[in-house]
Short mmCIF file of C-alpha atoms in Angstrom, two decimals:
data_model
loop_
_atom_site.label_atom_id
_atom_site.label_comp_id
_atom_site.label_asym_id
_atom_site.label_seq_id
_atom_site.Cartn_x
_atom_site.Cartn_y
_atom_site.Cartn_z
CA UNK A 1 -22.15 13.40 -1.51
CA UNK A 2 -19.15 12.79 0.89
CA UNK A 3 -15.53 12.04 1.34
CA UNK A 4 -13.66 11.46 -1.87
CA UNK A 5 -10.09 10.88 -1.43
CA UNK A 6 -7.39 11.82 -4.09
CA UNK A 7 -3.71 10.28 -4.22
CA UNK A 8 -1.97 10.86 -8.02
CA UNK A 9 1.03 11.11 -9.47
CA UNK A 10 2.39 13.48 -11.94
CA UNK A 11 4.80 13.46 -14.51
CA UNK A 12 6.19 17.23 -16.07
CA UNK A 13 6.57 16.25 -19.73
CA UNK A 14 9.60 18.84 -21.23
CA UNK A 15 9.67 19.41 -25.10
CA UNK A 16 13.42 19.13 -25.00
CA UNK A 17 13.50 15.24 -23.71
CA UNK A 18 12.78 13.02 -26.68
CA UNK A 19 10.68 10.65 -25.63
CA UNK A 20 8.31 13.74 -23.85
CA UNK A 21 8.53 15.45 -27.13
CA UNK A 22 7.07 11.95 -28.63
CA UNK A 23 4.35 12.04 -25.94
CA UNK A 24 3.64 16.09 -25.98
CA UNK A 25 2.82 15.25 -29.98
CA UNK A 26 0.82 12.35 -29.78
CA UNK A 27 -1.07 13.37 -27.01
CA UNK A 28 -1.91 16.36 -28.82
CA UNK A 29 -2.73 14.53 -31.91
CA UNK A 30 -5.46 14.55 -30.07
CA UNK A 31 -6.71 18.21 -29.65
CA UNK A 32 -5.45 19.12 -33.75
CA UNK A 33 -7.52 21.06 -35.34
CA UNK A 34 -9.26 22.09 -32.11
CA UNK A 35 -6.65 24.15 -30.58
CA UNK A 36 -3.20 23.36 -32.54
CA UNK A 37 -0.59 26.16 -30.67
CA UNK A 38 -1.99 24.24 -26.49
CA UNK A 39 1.05 21.60 -24.83
CA UNK A 40 1.29 18.59 -23.19
CA UNK A 41 2.55 19.49 -19.71
CA UNK A 42 1.94 17.13 -17.70
CA UNK A 43 0.42 13.11 -16.90
CA UNK A 44 -0.98 12.51 -14.24
CA UNK A 45 -1.89 9.32 -12.83
CA UNK A 46 -4.22 7.28 -10.21
CA UNK A 47 -2.53 5.81 -8.04
CA UNK A 48 -4.70 5.65 -5.54
CA UNK A 49 -8.78 6.49 -4.97
CA UNK A 50 -10.97 6.38 -1.41
CA UNK A 51 -14.59 7.11 -0.85
CA UNK A 52 -14.38 8.20 3.41
CA UNK A 53 -11.46 7.07 4.78
CA UNK A 54 -11.31 9.66 7.23
CA UNK A 55 -9.00 8.06 9.21
CA UNK A 56 -6.88 8.73 6.60
CA UNK A 57 -7.90 12.44 5.44
CA UNK A 58 -7.18 13.44 8.88
CA UNK A 59 -3.09 11.69 8.52
CA UNK A 60 -3.26 14.26 5.22
CA UNK A 61 -4.46 17.03 6.81
CA UNK A 62 -2.56 16.75 10.21
CA UNK A 63 0.59 15.33 8.43
CA UNK A 64 0.81 17.11 4.60
CA UNK A 65 -1.52 20.01 4.63
CA UNK A 66 -0.64 22.01 8.17
CA UNK A 67 -3.76 21.55 9.66
CA UNK A 68 -6.16 23.06 6.66
CA UNK A 69 -9.23 21.13 5.48
CA UNK A 70 -9.63 23.01 2.57
CA UNK A 71 -9.72 20.27 -0.18
CA UNK A 72 -6.84 21.96 -1.79
CA UNK A 73 -4.30 19.95 -3.49
CA UNK A 74 -1.05 18.64 -1.51
CA UNK A 75 2.79 17.83 -2.57
CA UNK A 76 3.11 14.70 -0.85
CA UNK A 77 6.50 14.05 0.13
CA UNK A 78 8.69 10.59 0.04
CA UNK A 79 9.10 10.81 3.18
CA UNK A 80 5.50 11.46 3.85
CA UNK A 81 4.37 8.57 1.64
CA UNK A 82 6.43 6.42 3.89
CA UNK A 83 5.79 7.94 7.15
CA UNK A 84 1.94 6.81 6.53
CA UNK A 85 3.31 3.14 5.26
CA UNK A 86 4.42 2.58 8.10
CA UNK A 87 2.15 4.57 10.29
CA UNK A 88 -0.93 2.08 8.72
CA UNK A 89 1.71 -1.26 9.16
CA UNK A 90 2.41 -0.08 13.02
CA UNK A 91 -1.80 0.09 13.28
CA UNK A 92 -2.38 -3.12 11.43
CA UNK A 93 0.24 -4.70 13.44
CA UNK A 94 -1.10 -2.76 16.47
CA UNK A 95 -5.07 -3.42 16.83
CA UNK A 96 -7.30 -0.77 18.01
CA UNK A 97 -5.16 0.83 20.65
CA UNK A 98 -2.98 1.91 18.26
CA UNK A 99 -5.16 2.64 15.83
CA UNK A 100 -6.93 5.33 17.70
CA UNK A 101 -3.56 7.25 18.98
CA UNK A 102 -1.53 7.14 15.13
CA UNK A 103 -4.69 6.84 12.92
CA UNK A 104 -7.56 8.41 15.05
CA UNK A 105 -10.79 8.54 12.86
CA UNK A 106 -12.38 11.97 12.00
CA UNK A 107 -15.98 14.11 11.46
CA UNK A 108 -16.72 15.88 9.62
CA UNK A 109 -19.44 16.38 6.76
CA UNK A 110 -20.55 13.11 5.44
CA UNK A 111 -16.78 12.19 5.97
CA UNK A 112 -18.88 7.97 7.65
CA UNK A 113 -18.22 6.83 10.55
CA UNK A 114 -15.48 7.35 12.92
CA UNK A 115 -16.00 4.15 14.96
CA UNK A 116 -13.09 0.85 14.30
CA UNK A 117 -14.91 -1.70 12.76
CA UNK A 118 -14.38 -3.68 9.41
CA UNK A 119 -14.23 -0.67 7.02
CA UNK A 120 -11.63 1.02 9.32
CA UNK A 121 -9.29 -1.53 9.22
CA UNK A 122 -9.63 -2.23 4.90
CA UNK A 123 -9.19 0.89 4.45
CA UNK A 124 -6.26 0.78 5.99
CA UNK A 125 -5.75 -2.18 4.07
CA UNK A 126 -6.39 -0.40 1.34
CA UNK A 127 -4.22 1.85 1.66
CA UNK A 128 -1.25 -0.24 2.15
CA UNK A 129 -1.83 -2.07 -1.13
CA UNK A 130 -2.15 1.11 -2.96
CA UNK A 131 1.31 2.45 -0.99
CA UNK A 132 3.90 0.12 -1.15
CA UNK A 133 4.60 -0.28 -5.21
CA UNK A 134 6.45 3.14 -4.00
CA UNK A 135 7.17 2.18 -1.90
CA UNK A 136 8.74 -1.16 -3.94
CA UNK A 137 10.14 1.39 -6.13
CA UNK A 138 12.05 4.15 -3.19
CA UNK A 139 13.78 0.91 -1.87
CA UNK A 140 14.49 -0.35 -5.33
CA UNK A 141 15.70 2.39 -5.65
CA UNK A 142 18.50 3.18 -2.89
CA UNK A 143 19.79 -1.06 -2.74
CA UNK A 144 20.01 -0.33 -6.99
CA UNK A 145 21.32 3.53 -7.00
CA UNK A 146 22.72 4.49 -4.20
CA UNK A 147 23.43 8.32 -3.70
CA UNK A 148 22.29 8.58 -6.91
CA UNK A 149 18.76 6.65 -6.50
CA UNK A 150 17.10 10.63 -7.22
CA UNK A 151 17.89 8.77 -11.13
CA UNK A 152 15.25 5.86 -10.47
CA UNK A 153 12.56 6.41 -12.74
CA UNK A 154 9.83 7.17 -9.43
CA UNK A 155 11.81 10.15 -8.87
CA UNK A 156 9.90 11.67 -12.09
CA UNK A 157 7.32 12.51 -10.86
CA UNK A 158 6.06 14.12 -8.10
CA UNK A 159 2.82 12.57 -5.28
CA UNK A 160 0.12 15.28 -4.42
CA UNK A 161 -3.68 14.26 -1.96
CA UNK A 162 -6.18 16.11 -2.64
CA UNK A 163 -10.31 15.59 -1.80
CA UNK A 164 -12.94 17.00 -1.87
CA UNK A 165 -16.67 16.50 -0.22
#
């Protein structure tokens, strides 16, 4: 038992988009003969996983979940992803005092240590690694496509956070 945290990207499939229809067809082959009328409707990718990174979990609860720590799945906006990335970098650069202010540890049922120790900093480094490809894609979208950045492939995905404990 303990705090498990999941950050996923979902892409919904439409039978009206050629590549999506191909994906649906290939996925349906897996269930062939079982439930032929089922339609695959989304693809989910695991973007990140944490275990007992209670400071990151607390950030999601406060900034994405409106303070509700209820193990439900929540949509995470692009702005929230960028905000978390910037907050992590501020803490990494600013040290313990900044970390206590911006990403304080949170206690809970099997949430792990509430000390700012080597595990705390490793969780921040891990979070930075998880978010860096997304930040790069968001920046690429704006730099290459300007006001039409919403057409970039990164925006074909919705991002979601959930936890269990």
